[in-house]
Coordinates of C-alpha atoms (C1' of nucleotides) in Angstrom, one line a residue:
Chain A
M207 CA -16.6 -9.0 -3.9
N208 CA -14.1 -6.3 -3.4
E209 CA -16.2 -5.4 -0.4
K210 CA -15.5 -8.8 1.1
N211 CA -11.8 -8.5 0.8
P212 CA -10.8 -4.9 0.9
S213 CA -7.2 -5.7 1.5
Q214 CA -7.1 -7.0 -2.0
K215 CA -8.2 -3.7 -3.5
N216 CA -5.3 -2.5 -5.5
D217 CA -5.0 0.8 -7.3
F218 CA -2.2 3.3 -7.8
I219 CA -3.0 5.2 -4.6
R220 CA -3.1 2.2 -2.4
E221 CA 0.1 1.1 -4.0
I222 CA 1.7 4.4 -3.1
I223 CA 0.5 4.1 0.5
R224 CA 1.8 0.5 0.8
D225 CA 5.2 1.7 -0.5
D226 CA 5.2 4.6 2.0
I227 CA 4.3 2.2 4.8
S228 CA 7.0 -0.3 3.9
E229 CA 9.5 2.6 4.0
N230 CA 8.2 3.7 7.3
I231 CA 7.5 7.2 6.1
H232 CA 4.4 7.8 8.2
E233 CA 3.4 7.0 11.8
K234 CA -0.2 6.7 10.7
I235 CA -2.0 7.1 7.5
V236 CA -4.3 10.1 7.5
T237 CA -6.7 11.1 4.8
R238 CA -9.6 13.5 4.6
F239 CA -12.9 14.0 2.7
P240 CA -13.2 17.8 2.1
P241 CA -16.7 18.8 0.8
E242 CA -17.7 22.4 0.5
P243 CA -21.0 22.7 2.3
N244 CA -22.7 24.4 -0.6
G245 CA -25.0 21.5 -1.8
Y246 CA -25.8 17.9 -1.2
L247 CA -23.5 15.0 -1.7
H248 CA -24.0 12.8 -4.8
I249 CA -22.7 9.5 -5.9
G250 CA -19.6 11.0 -7.3
H251 CA -18.7 12.2 -3.8
A252 CA -19.4 8.6 -2.6
K253 CA -16.4 7.5 -4.7
S254 CA -14.2 10.0 -2.9
I255 CA -15.7 9.2 0.5
C256 CA -15.2 5.4 0.0
L257 CA -11.6 6.0 -1.1
N258 CA -10.7 8.3 1.7
F259 CA -12.5 6.5 4.5
G260 CA -11.8 3.2 3.0
V261 CA -8.1 3.7 2.8
A262 CA -8.0 5.0 6.4
E263 CA -9.9 1.8 7.5
E264 CA -7.7 -0.5 5.5
F265 CA -4.4 0.9 6.8
K266 CA -5.6 1.5 10.3
G267 CA -5.4 5.2 9.9
L268 CA -7.8 8.1 10.2
C269 CA -10.0 10.0 7.9
N270 CA -11.4 13.4 8.7
L271 CA -14.6 14.8 7.4
R272 CA -13.4 18.4 6.8
F273 CA -15.8 21.0 5.7
D274 CA -14.0 23.3 3.3
D275 CA -16.0 26.4 4.4
T276 CA -14.0 29.2 3.0
N277 CA -16.7 30.9 1.0
P278 CA -19.6 32.1 3.2
T279 CA -21.5 33.5 0.2
K280 CA -22.3 29.9 -0.9
E281 CA -22.3 27.8 2.2
D282 CA -24.9 27.0 4.7
Q283 CA -25.4 25.1 7.9
R284 CA -28.2 23.1 6.2
Y285 CA -25.7 21.5 3.9
I286 CA -23.2 20.8 6.7
D287 CA -26.0 18.9 8.5
A288 CA -27.0 17.0 5.3
I289 CA -23.5 16.1 4.5
K290 CA -22.8 14.7 7.9
F291 CA -26.0 12.7 7.7
D292 CA -25.1 11.3 4.3
V293 CA -21.6 10.3 5.2
D294 CA -22.9 8.6 8.3
W295 CA -25.6 6.8 6.2
L296 CA -23.0 5.5 3.9
G297 CA -21.6 3.7 6.9
F298 CA -18.5 5.8 7.9
N299 CA -18.0 7.0 11.4
T300 CA -17.5 10.7 11.7
E301 CA -18.3 11.1 15.4
N302 CA -14.8 12.3 16.5
N303 CA -13.3 13.4 13.3
I304 CA -15.2 16.3 12.0
R305 CA -13.1 19.4 11.1
Y306 CA -13.7 22.7 9.4
T307 CA -11.2 24.8 7.5
S308 CA -12.7 27.7 9.5
D309 CA -11.2 26.1 12.6
Y310 CA -7.9 27.3 11.2
F311 CA -8.8 30.8 10.1
G312 CA -6.5 32.3 12.8
Q313 CA -3.5 30.1 11.9
L314 CA -4.1 30.7 8.2
Y315 CA -4.1 34.5 8.7
D316 CA -0.9 34.3 10.7
W317 CA 0.7 32.3 7.9
A318 CA -0.5 35.0 5.4
I319 CA 1.4 37.5 7.5
E320 CA 4.4 35.3 7.4
L321 CA 4.3 35.1 3.7
V322 CA 4.2 38.9 3.5
N323 CA 7.1 39.1 5.8
K324 CA 9.1 36.8 3.6
G325 CA 8.3 39.0 0.6
L326 CA 6.2 36.2 -0.9
A327 CA 2.8 37.9 -0.7
Y328 CA 1.5 41.3 -1.4
V329 CA -1.7 43.3 -1.2
D330 CA -3.0 44.2 -4.7
D331 CA -5.2 47.0 -5.7
L332 CA -6.3 45.6 -9.0
S333 CA -10.0 45.1 -9.5
P334 CA -11.2 41.6 -10.5
E335 CA -11.5 42.8 -14.1
E336 CA -8.1 44.3 -14.2
M337 CA -6.6 41.3 -12.6
R338 CA -8.1 39.2 -15.4
A339 CA -6.5 41.4 -18.0
Y340 CA -3.1 41.3 -16.2
R341 CA -3.2 37.5 -15.9
G342 CA -2.7 36.9 -19.6
T343 CA -4.2 34.0 -21.4
L344 CA -3.4 30.3 -21.9
T345 CA -0.8 31.1 -24.5
E346 CA 0.3 34.6 -23.4
P347 CA 2.2 35.3 -20.2
G348 CA 0.8 37.6 -17.6
V349 CA 2.0 41.1 -16.5
D350 CA 3.1 42.1 -13.1
S351 CA 0.6 44.2 -11.2
P352 CA 1.7 47.8 -10.5
T353 CA 1.4 47.2 -6.8
R354 CA 3.4 44.0 -6.9
N355 CA 6.5 45.5 -5.3
R356 CA 5.2 47.3 -2.3
S357 CA 7.3 47.3 0.8
I358 CA 6.8 44.6 3.4
A359 CA 5.7 47.2 5.9
E360 CA 3.1 48.6 3.6
N361 CA 1.8 45.2 2.8
L362 CA 1.6 44.4 6.4
D363 CA -0.4 47.5 7.1
L364 CA -2.7 47.0 4.2
L365 CA -3.4 43.4 5.1
E366 CA -4.2 44.4 8.6
R367 CA -6.6 47.0 7.3
M368 CA -8.2 44.5 5.0
K369 CA -8.8 42.3 8.0
N370 CA -10.2 45.2 9.9
G371 CA -12.8 45.9 7.3
E372 CA -11.4 49.2 6.0
Y373 CA -12.0 48.2 2.4
E374 CA -15.0 47.2 0.2
E375 CA -15.3 43.8 -1.4
G376 CA -13.1 43.6 -4.5
E377 CA -11.1 46.7 -3.6
K378 CA -8.1 44.8 -2.4
S379 CA -6.8 41.3 -2.3
L380 CA -3.8 39.5 -0.9
R381 CA -1.8 37.6 -3.6
A382 CA 1.1 35.2 -3.5
K383 CA 4.1 36.5 -5.3
I384 CA 5.1 33.7 -7.6
D385 CA 5.5 34.0 -11.3
M386 CA 3.3 36.0 -13.7
Q387 CA 4.9 34.2 -16.7
S388 CA 4.2 30.7 -15.5
G389 CA 2.6 28.4 -18.0
N390 CA 0.5 27.2 -15.1
L391 CA -2.1 29.9 -14.6
N392 CA -2.4 28.9 -10.9
L393 CA 1.1 30.2 -10.3
R394 CA 0.4 33.6 -11.8
D395 CA 0.3 35.3 -8.4
P396 CA -2.9 33.6 -7.2
V397 CA -5.2 35.5 -4.8
I398 CA -5.0 34.0 -1.4
Y399 CA -7.3 36.2 0.6
R400 CA -10.3 38.2 -0.5
I401 CA -12.8 40.5 1.2
I402 CA -16.2 39.0 1.7
R403 CA -18.8 40.6 3.8
A404 CA -21.1 37.8 4.6
N405 CA -22.2 35.9 7.6
H406 CA -20.2 32.7 7.9
P407 CA -22.2 29.6 9.2
R408 CA -19.6 29.0 11.9
T409 CA -17.5 32.1 12.4
K410 CA -20.4 34.5 11.9
N411 CA -18.9 38.0 11.5
D412 CA -15.5 37.4 13.0
W413 CA -13.9 37.8 9.6
C414 CA -14.4 39.9 6.6
I415 CA -11.5 38.3 4.7
Y416 CA -11.5 34.7 3.8
P417 CA -8.7 32.4 2.4
M418 CA -9.1 31.0 -1.0
Y419 CA -9.2 27.2 -1.5
D420 CA -5.6 27.0 -2.5
F421 CA -4.4 28.8 0.6
G422 CA -6.7 26.9 2.9
H423 CA -6.5 23.3 1.7
G424 CA -2.9 22.3 1.9
Q425 CA -2.3 24.0 5.1
S426 CA -5.4 22.5 6.7
D427 CA -4.1 19.1 5.5
A428 CA -0.8 19.9 7.2
I429 CA -2.4 21.0 10.4
E430 CA -4.4 17.7 10.5
H431 CA -1.3 15.7 9.7
V432 CA -2.9 14.4 6.6
T433 CA -0.5 12.1 4.8
H434 CA -2.3 11.5 1.5
S435 CA -4.5 14.3 0.3
L436 CA -6.6 12.6 -2.4
C437 CA -8.5 14.8 -4.8
T438 CA -9.9 14.7 -8.3
L439 CA -8.0 15.3 -11.6
E440 CA -9.0 19.0 -12.0
F441 CA -6.7 19.8 -9.1
E442 CA -3.7 18.4 -10.8
D443 CA -2.3 21.7 -11.8
H444 CA -3.0 23.1 -8.4
R445 CA -0.5 20.7 -6.9
P446 CA 2.6 23.0 -7.6
L447 CA 0.8 25.7 -5.7
Y448 CA -0.2 23.3 -2.9
E449 CA 3.4 22.4 -2.6
W450 CA 4.6 26.0 -2.9
F451 CA 2.7 27.1 0.2
L452 CA 3.9 24.0 2.2
E453 CA 7.5 24.8 1.3
N454 CA 7.3 28.4 2.3
L455 CA 5.4 28.0 5.5
P456 CA 6.4 26.4 8.9
I457 CA 3.8 23.8 8.6
P458 CA 3.6 20.9 11.2
S459 CA 3.6 18.1 8.6
K460 CA 4.1 17.6 5.0
P461 CA 1.1 16.1 3.2
K462 CA 1.2 15.0 -0.4
Q463 CA -1.6 15.4 -2.9
Y464 CA -2.6 12.7 -5.3
E465 CA -5.3 12.9 -8.0
F466 CA -7.7 10.4 -9.3
S467 CA -10.5 10.7 -11.9
R468 CA -13.9 11.6 -10.8
L469 CA -17.0 9.5 -11.4
N470 CA -19.1 10.1 -14.4
L471 CA -22.4 8.2 -14.7
S472 CA -24.4 7.9 -17.9
H473 CA -28.0 9.3 -18.1
T474 CA -27.5 11.7 -15.2
I475 CA -25.5 14.7 -14.2
L476 CA -23.1 15.0 -11.4
S477 CA -22.4 18.7 -11.4
K478 CA -23.7 20.8 -8.5
R479 CA -24.4 23.7 -10.7
R480 CA -26.7 21.6 -12.9
L481 CA -28.3 19.8 -10.0
F482 CA -29.2 23.2 -8.5
K483 CA -30.7 24.2 -11.8
L484 CA -32.9 21.1 -11.8
I485 CA -34.2 22.0 -8.4
E486 CA -34.6 25.8 -9.0
D487 CA -36.5 25.3 -12.3
G488 CA -38.7 22.6 -10.8
Y489 CA -37.6 19.7 -12.9
V490 CA -37.3 17.7 -9.7
S491 CA -38.8 18.3 -6.3
G492 CA -35.6 18.8 -4.4
W493 CA -32.2 17.4 -3.5
N494 CA -33.9 14.2 -2.3
D495 CA -36.1 13.7 -5.4
P496 CA -35.8 9.9 -6.1
R497 CA -34.5 10.7 -9.6
M498 CA -31.6 12.7 -8.3
P499 CA -28.1 11.1 -8.2
T500 CA -27.7 12.6 -4.7
L501 CA -27.2 10.3 -1.8
A502 CA -30.5 11.7 -0.4
G503 CA -32.2 10.9 -3.7
L504 CA -30.8 7.4 -3.9
R505 CA -31.8 6.8 -0.3
R506 CA -35.4 7.9 -0.9
R507 CA -35.3 5.7 -4.0
G508 CA -34.5 2.7 -1.9
V509 CA -30.9 2.1 -2.8
P510 CA -29.0 0.5 0.1
P511 CA -25.8 2.2 1.1
T512 CA -23.9 -1.1 0.9
A513 CA -24.8 -1.2 -2.8
I514 CA -23.4 2.3 -3.4
R515 CA -20.2 1.3 -1.6
D516 CA -19.9 -1.9 -3.5
F517 CA -20.5 -0.1 -6.8
V518 CA -17.9 2.5 -6.4
G519 CA -15.5 -0.2 -5.1
R520 CA -15.9 -2.2 -8.3
L521 CA -15.1 0.9 -10.4
G522 CA -11.6 1.1 -9.1
I523 CA -9.4 4.2 -8.8
T524 CA -7.5 5.4 -11.8
K525 CA -6.5 8.6 -13.6
S526 CA -8.4 7.9 -16.8
D527 CA -11.8 9.6 -17.1
G528 CA -14.7 7.8 -18.6
I529 CA -18.4 7.3 -18.3
V530 CA -19.8 4.4 -16.3
E531 CA -23.0 3.0 -17.6
M532 CA -26.0 3.5 -15.4
S533 CA -27.0 -0.1 -16.0
Y534 CA -23.9 -1.2 -14.2
F535 CA -25.0 0.7 -11.1
E536 CA -28.5 -0.7 -11.4
N537 CA -27.1 -4.2 -11.7
T538 CA -25.1 -3.8 -8.5
I539 CA -28.2 -2.5 -6.7
R540 CA -30.2 -5.6 -7.9
E541 CA -27.4 -7.9 -6.8
H542 CA -27.6 -6.5 -3.2
L543 CA -31.4 -6.4 -3.1
N544 CA -31.8 -9.9 -4.5
L545 CA -30.0 -11.2 -1.5
T546 CA -31.6 -9.0 1.1
A547 CA -35.0 -7.8 0.0
Q548 CA -38.1 -9.6 1.2
R549 CA -40.7 -10.6 -1.4
R550 CA -44.2 -9.3 -1.6
M551 CA -46.9 -9.1 -4.2
A552 CA -48.4 -6.0 -5.7
V553 CA -50.4 -5.3 -8.8
L554 CA -49.6 -2.1 -10.6
N555 CA -52.2 -2.1 -13.4
P556 CA -55.0 -4.3 -12.1
I557 CA -57.5 -6.4 -14.1
K558 CA -60.1 -8.2 -12.0
I559 CA -60.6 -11.9 -12.1
V560 CA -63.7 -13.6 -10.7
I561 CA -63.2 -17.3 -9.9
E562 CA -66.6 -18.6 -10.7
N563 CA -66.2 -22.0 -9.0
Y564 CA -64.7 -20.6 -5.8
P565 CA -66.7 -20.6 -2.6
E566 CA -68.9 -17.5 -2.3
D567 CA -69.2 -17.6 1.5
P568 CA -67.6 -14.3 2.8
D569 CA -66.6 -16.0 6.0
F570 CA -64.5 -18.6 4.2
K571 CA -60.9 -17.9 5.0
D572 CA -58.3 -19.5 2.7
E573 CA -54.9 -18.8 4.1
L574 CA -51.8 -19.6 2.0
E575 CA -48.2 -19.6 2.8
A576 CA -45.6 -17.6 1.0
I577 CA -41.8 -17.5 1.3
N578 CA -40.5 -14.1 2.3
N579 CA -37.1 -14.4 0.8
P580 CA -35.9 -17.5 -1.0
N581 CA -32.3 -16.3 -0.4
N582 CA -32.7 -16.1 3.3
E583 CA -34.6 -18.8 5.3
N584 CA -34.5 -16.7 8.4
D585 CA -36.9 -14.3 6.9
G586 CA -39.5 -17.0 7.2
I587 CA -42.9 -17.2 5.6
R588 CA -46.1 -15.1 5.7
K589 CA -49.8 -15.9 5.3
L590 CA -51.7 -14.7 2.3
L591 CA -55.5 -14.6 2.1
F592 CA -57.0 -15.8 -1.1
S593 CA -60.4 -14.9 -2.3
R594 CA -63.0 -15.4 -5.1
E595 CA -62.1 -12.0 -6.6
I596 CA -58.5 -11.1 -7.2
Y597 CA -56.4 -8.8 -9.3
I598 CA -53.7 -9.7 -11.7
E599 CA -51.4 -7.5 -13.9
H600 CA -53.0 -6.2 -17.0
D601 CA -49.9 -7.2 -18.9
D602 CA -50.3 -10.8 -17.8
F603 CA -53.3 -11.3 -20.0
M604 CA -53.5 -11.3 -23.8
E605 CA -56.6 -11.9 -25.7
N606 CA -54.7 -12.7 -28.9
P607 CA -51.4 -14.0 -27.6
T608 CA -48.2 -14.0 -29.5
K609 CA -46.6 -17.5 -29.9
K610 CA -44.2 -17.3 -26.9
F611 CA -46.6 -15.6 -24.5
F612 CA -47.1 -18.1 -21.7
R613 CA -49.1 -16.0 -19.3
L614 CA -52.9 -16.0 -19.1
I615 CA -54.9 -16.4 -22.4
P616 CA -58.5 -17.3 -23.2
G617 CA -58.9 -21.0 -22.4
G618 CA -55.4 -21.2 -21.0
E619 CA -54.2 -22.3 -17.6
V620 CA -51.8 -20.4 -15.4
R621 CA -50.5 -20.6 -11.9
L622 CA -51.1 -17.9 -9.3
R623 CA -48.0 -17.8 -7.2
Y624 CA -48.4 -19.7 -3.9
A625 CA -52.1 -20.2 -4.7
Y626 CA -53.9 -22.2 -7.4
L627 CA -54.0 -23.0 -11.0
I628 CA -56.7 -21.1 -12.8
T629 CA -58.1 -21.3 -16.3
C630 CA -59.6 -18.4 -18.2
K631 CA -63.2 -19.1 -19.2
E632 CA -64.6 -15.8 -20.4
L633 CA -63.8 -12.2 -21.0
I634 CA -66.0 -9.4 -20.0
K635 CA -65.7 -6.2 -22.0
D636 CA -67.2 -2.7 -21.8
K637 CA -68.9 -0.9 -24.6
E638 CA -65.6 0.3 -26.1
G639 CA -64.3 -3.3 -26.2
N640 CA -61.9 -2.9 -23.3
I641 CA -61.5 -6.0 -21.2
I642 CA -62.7 -5.1 -17.7
E643 CA -62.9 -8.5 -16.1
L644 CA -62.0 -12.1 -16.6
R645 CA -64.1 -15.1 -15.5
C646 CA -61.9 -18.0 -14.5
H647 CA -62.2 -21.5 -12.9
Y648 CA -59.7 -22.8 -10.4
D649 CA -58.5 -26.3 -9.6
P650 CA -59.1 -26.8 -5.9
E651 CA -56.6 -29.7 -6.0
S652 CA -53.8 -27.4 -7.0
R653 CA -53.7 -25.5 -3.7
G654 CA -50.2 -24.2 -3.2
G655 CA -49.5 -24.1 -6.9
N656 CA -49.2 -27.6 -8.2
A657 CA -51.8 -30.1 -9.4
P658 CA -51.7 -33.7 -8.1
D659 CA -51.7 -35.0 -11.6
G660 CA -48.4 -33.4 -12.2
R661 CA -49.4 -31.5 -15.3
K662 CA -47.0 -28.7 -16.3
V663 CA -48.0 -25.1 -16.2
K664 CA -45.4 -22.8 -17.4
G665 CA -46.7 -19.4 -16.4
T666 CA -46.8 -18.1 -12.8
L667 CA -48.4 -14.8 -12.1
H668 CA -48.4 -12.6 -9.1
W669 CA -51.8 -11.5 -7.8
V670 CA -53.5 -9.8 -5.0
S671 CA -56.8 -10.5 -3.3
A672 CA -59.5 -7.9 -4.2
N673 CA -60.9 -8.3 -0.7
Y674 CA -57.8 -8.1 1.4
S675 CA -55.4 -5.9 -0.6
K676 CA -54.8 -2.2 0.0
K677 CA -54.8 0.5 -2.6
A678 CA -51.5 2.4 -3.1
T679 CA -49.7 4.9 -5.3
I680 CA -46.6 3.6 -6.9
N681 CA -44.0 5.8 -8.6
L682 CA -42.0 4.2 -11.4
Y683 CA -38.8 6.0 -12.0
N684 CA -36.8 6.0 -15.1
E685 CA -33.6 7.6 -16.2
L686 CA -33.6 11.4 -15.7
F687 CA -32.0 12.0 -19.1
T688 CA -32.6 10.4 -22.5
E689 CA -29.0 10.9 -23.5
A690 CA -26.1 8.9 -22.1
I691 CA -24.2 12.2 -21.9
P692 CA -26.8 15.0 -21.3
G693 CA -25.9 18.0 -23.5
S694 CA -23.7 16.1 -25.9
N695 CA -25.9 17.3 -28.7
G696 CA -26.5 20.8 -27.5
N697 CA -28.4 22.0 -24.4
W698 CA -28.5 19.4 -21.6
I699 CA -31.9 20.7 -20.4
E700 CA -33.4 19.4 -23.7
D701 CA -32.2 15.9 -22.8
I702 CA -34.3 15.7 -19.7
N703 CA -36.5 12.6 -19.9
N704 CA -40.2 13.7 -19.8
N705 CA -41.1 10.2 -18.6
S706 CA -38.6 10.0 -15.8
V707 CA -41.5 9.3 -13.4
E708 CA -44.8 7.5 -14.0
S709 CA -47.1 7.7 -11.0
L710 CA -49.7 4.9 -10.8
S711 CA -52.5 5.6 -8.4
N712 CA -54.7 2.5 -8.9
C713 CA -52.3 -0.1 -7.5
F714 CA -53.1 -2.9 -5.1
V715 CA -50.7 -4.3 -2.6
E716 CA -50.6 -7.0 0.0
P717 CA -51.6 -5.6 3.4
S718 CA -48.3 -6.4 5.0
I719 CA -46.6 -4.0 2.6
L720 CA -48.1 -1.1 4.4
D721 CA -45.9 -1.9 7.4
S722 CA -42.6 -1.5 5.5
K723 CA -40.4 1.4 6.3
P724 CA -38.7 3.9 3.8
N725 CA -35.3 2.4 4.5
T726 CA -36.3 -1.2 3.8
T727 CA -36.5 -2.0 0.2
I728 CA -38.6 -5.0 -0.8
Q729 CA -39.2 -6.9 -4.0
F730 CA -42.6 -6.8 -5.6
E731 CA -42.4 -10.2 -7.3
R732 CA -41.9 -10.2 -11.0
L733 CA -41.8 -6.4 -11.0
G734 CA -38.8 -4.9 -9.2
Y735 CA -37.6 -3.5 -6.0
F736 CA -39.6 -0.8 -4.2
C737 CA -39.6 1.0 -1.0
A738 CA -42.0 3.2 1.0
D739 CA -41.6 6.9 0.2
I740 CA -40.8 9.2 3.1
D741 CA -44.2 10.8 2.6
S742 CA -46.0 7.5 2.7
T743 CA -48.8 7.0 5.3
K744 CA -51.3 4.3 6.1
D745 CA -54.0 6.3 4.6
N746 CA -52.0 7.3 1.5
P747 CA -49.4 4.7 0.9
I748 CA -46.8 5.6 -1.7
F749 CA -44.0 3.4 -3.0
N750 CA -41.0 4.2 -5.1
R751 CA -39.5 1.8 -7.6
T752 CA -35.8 1.5 -6.8
V753 CA -35.0 -0.5 -9.9
P754 CA -37.0 -3.0 -12.0
L755 CA -36.1 -6.7 -12.2
R756 CA -34.3 -7.7 -15.3
D757 CA -36.8 -8.5 -17.9
T758 CA -35.4 -10.5 -20.8
W759 CA -39.0 -11.2 -22.1
G760 CA -40.0 -7.5 -22.1
K761 CA -36.8 -6.6 -23.7
K762 CA -37.4 -8.9 -26.7
N763 CA -41.0 -7.8 -27.1
Chain B
rU4 C1' 2.1 28.4 -30.9
rG5 C1' 1.2 27.7 -23.1
rG6 C1' 0.7 24.3 -18.8
rG7 C1' -1.2 19.7 -16.7
rG8 C1' -3.3 14.8 -17.5
rC9 C1' -5.4 10.5 -20.1
rG10 C1' -5.7 6.7 -24.4
rU11 C1' -6.1 -2.0 -23.1
rA12 C1' -13.1 -5.2 -26.3
rG13 C1' -19.9 -1.6 -25.9
rC14 C1' -18.6 0.1 -20.3
rC15 C1' -15.2 -0.3 -15.9
rA16 C1' -10.4 -2.4 -15.4
rA17 C1' -5.7 -5.8 -14.4
rG18 C1' -1.0 -5.8 -16.6
rU19 C1' 5.4 -2.4 -14.4
rG20 C1' 10.0 -6.4 -21.1
rG21 C1' 8.4 -12.8 -22.0
rU22 C1' 4.1 -13.3 -25.7
rA23 C1' -3.4 -9.8 -23.2
rA24 C1' -6.8 -11.2 -15.9
rG25 C1' -11.5 -10.2 -14.1
rG26 C1' -16.4 -7.8 -13.7
rC27 C1' -20.8 -5.6 -16.3
rA28 C1' -23.3 -5.8 -20.9
rU29 C1' -24.2 -9.1 -25.4
rC30 C1' -25.5 -13.8 -27.5
rG31 C1' -26.4 -19.1 -26.7
rG32 C1' -27.9 -23.3 -23.3
rG33 C1' -29.5 -25.6 -18.4
rU34 C1' -32.4 -25.3 -13.6
rU35 C1' -36.7 -22.7 -11.8
rU36 C1' -44.1 -21.9 -8.5
rU37 C1' -40.6 -14.6 -9.8
rG38 C1' -39.9 -15.0 -18.3
rA39 C1' -36.1 -12.9 -11.7
rU40 C1' -32.2 -15.4 -9.3
rC41 C1' -28.7 -19.4 -10.0
rC42 C1' -25.5 -22.4 -13.2
rC43 C1' -22.7 -23.3 -17.9
rG44 C1' -20.8 -21.6 -22.3
rU45 C1' -19.8 -17.3 -25.6
rG46 C1' -15.2 -12.0 -27.4
rU47 C1' -10.0 -12.4 -33.9
rA48 C1' -9.0 -6.3 -27.9
rC49 C1' -4.6 -4.0 -35.2
rC50 C1' -3.2 -2.9 -26.2
rG51 C1' -4.7 5.4 -30.1
rC52 C1' -1.2 5.5 -34.7
rA53 C1' 3.8 5.2 -36.9
rG54 C1' 8.7 4.2 -36.4
rG55 C1' 12.9 2.4 -33.3
rU56 C1' 15.7 -0.6 -29.3
rU57 C1' 15.5 -5.9 -28.1
rC58 C1' 15.9 -12.9 -29.2
rG59 C1' 11.2 -10.9 -27.4
rA60 C1' 7.4 -4.6 -26.2
rA61 C1' 0.7 -3.0 -24.1
rU62 C1' 5.1 -2.5 -21.1
rC63 C1' 11.5 1.1 -23.0
rC64 C1' 12.8 5.3 -26.8
rU65 C1' 11.2 9.0 -30.7
rG66 C1' 7.5 11.3 -33.5
rC67 C1' 2.4 12.0 -34.4
rC68 C1' -3.0 11.7 -33.4
rG69 C1' -7.3 11.9 -30.2
rC70 C1' -9.8 13.2 -25.7
rC71 C1' -10.1 15.8 -20.8
rC72 C1' -8.7 20.0 -17.3
rC73 C1' -6.8 25.2 -16.5
rA74 C1' -7.5 32.3 -18.1
rG75 C1' -13.3 32.8 -10.4
rC76 C1' -11.3 37.9 -5.6
rC77 C1' -15.5 29.3 -6.7
rA78 C1' -14.1 24.7 -4.6

RNA sequence: UGGGGCGUAGCCAAGUGGUAAGGCAUCGGGUUUUGAUCCCGUGUACCGCAGGUUCGAAUCCUGCCGCCCCAGCCA
């Protein structure tokens, strides 16, 4: 709904932007989405992407996708490529607006020199351990470093040598000279350049010193004429530092930082560190495991990008942090898929039915018509072949039914969707007493699903022809964690759901299902939404359950 | 005992001094060849608590409580 009318979206950030526009403060609204290429994007990032790109769209501005690549020990081209792909997949155009903080390494270095010249930065000899000790604590002020008051000339010389690779990692650093007594730890002479001897994905070995986030971010925003630099709450107390650099440097524009709360989703984790751990320790198969909250995982799971955009749009932008229920996300996915997904039939746990009074002639072709999507006439109809032997869902039969069970029972009549009414005549069991087959009779007059005499049949079952269906593997995915907040009772690893995936290999699907593509999610009637896995082939078809249909019956029983 | 934020129903969230929107969930009911969808109905929110200002406060003031973030040469 918000999606349909973006101009109606209202939150404190858009309010600020509208005010700025009405006061003619900016020529054009510019935002940026600044991921560090050290992992894959997840749904939390989608919130930021939709905000930044969404705002740019709504106010006819621009949004840059800027890779914040200031730490070559963690970053990789692989992630740059994956992030571009994901942003694109979400539906935002990045063709001409990709930037890298590393584009500005030269300018940033010049500005570091400028800060030294102004007496606002110095080269420090403290080791990381010593620096920590000098920094003080949350309640105790820090102490000035012994090398804090070197001459400008000496600092200039030392900085130059740092850049030229004359020192080892950790031996020296460049620090902003602000205030070691500040209550805000970010202002206690933060390091702005450190020595890192690593190959950078873009600048290779051009540099051995790299700017810290705080020194790179605001200035990059300024260079790009970003007007509204939107980030998450944990950067709130970096804002004074962000502004300090902008005030003390001859920057080409004056961006402003605003913070909003990041997305938390129940029953999953949205921390890159933890997602890495799941992969490294083999709890999932990779960044694109369908159980992962990554965009790559959601894509493989069959979640349409429009559903993700709509979902984060419904959440709103505020400064209060909370946990959004996973079921809310699933509901949004269903809402989208209900309108767009074509319907097909598949049987997950088959039980065979033989229709005793049905023609035995193998050349007899009984072609039925089925509607592809009741919500979209343009999707048309398809033909289904019926046969004497079919499969229905094991759960759709009960030998000793409970009172409200209105599916197939001994002696009972039920409708096979788009086909016939059948009545159960006999159960065939194996030696252990398990039902292995049902013998039924059909009413030839009920072709299509209704009897001419108008008798009411409450239950309608999905089915698949034993002769014409195809065998497939179907993965049923459930929540990755058993706890709404993993780790809330101790170790988050212990809250991993051991039943997060159930792989069924004896499933039967309509033949047409084998033609579906991984990016086209379809509904298996009465079961849920599914899509072909990226590893699915004609010979070994594999489908992933995106999300089940709502099941008020199953919930009660 | 430091600094920065946040607190409106189970969840998200409007509200910006005039007497508490909406969505999701829940629980009923109707339609239905998906027990889905769709439609209708359904909530005593002590607006974190306590005072104060005011004819009137979720909105202003004071005090308190709770929760989140910050002590990387990570972002």
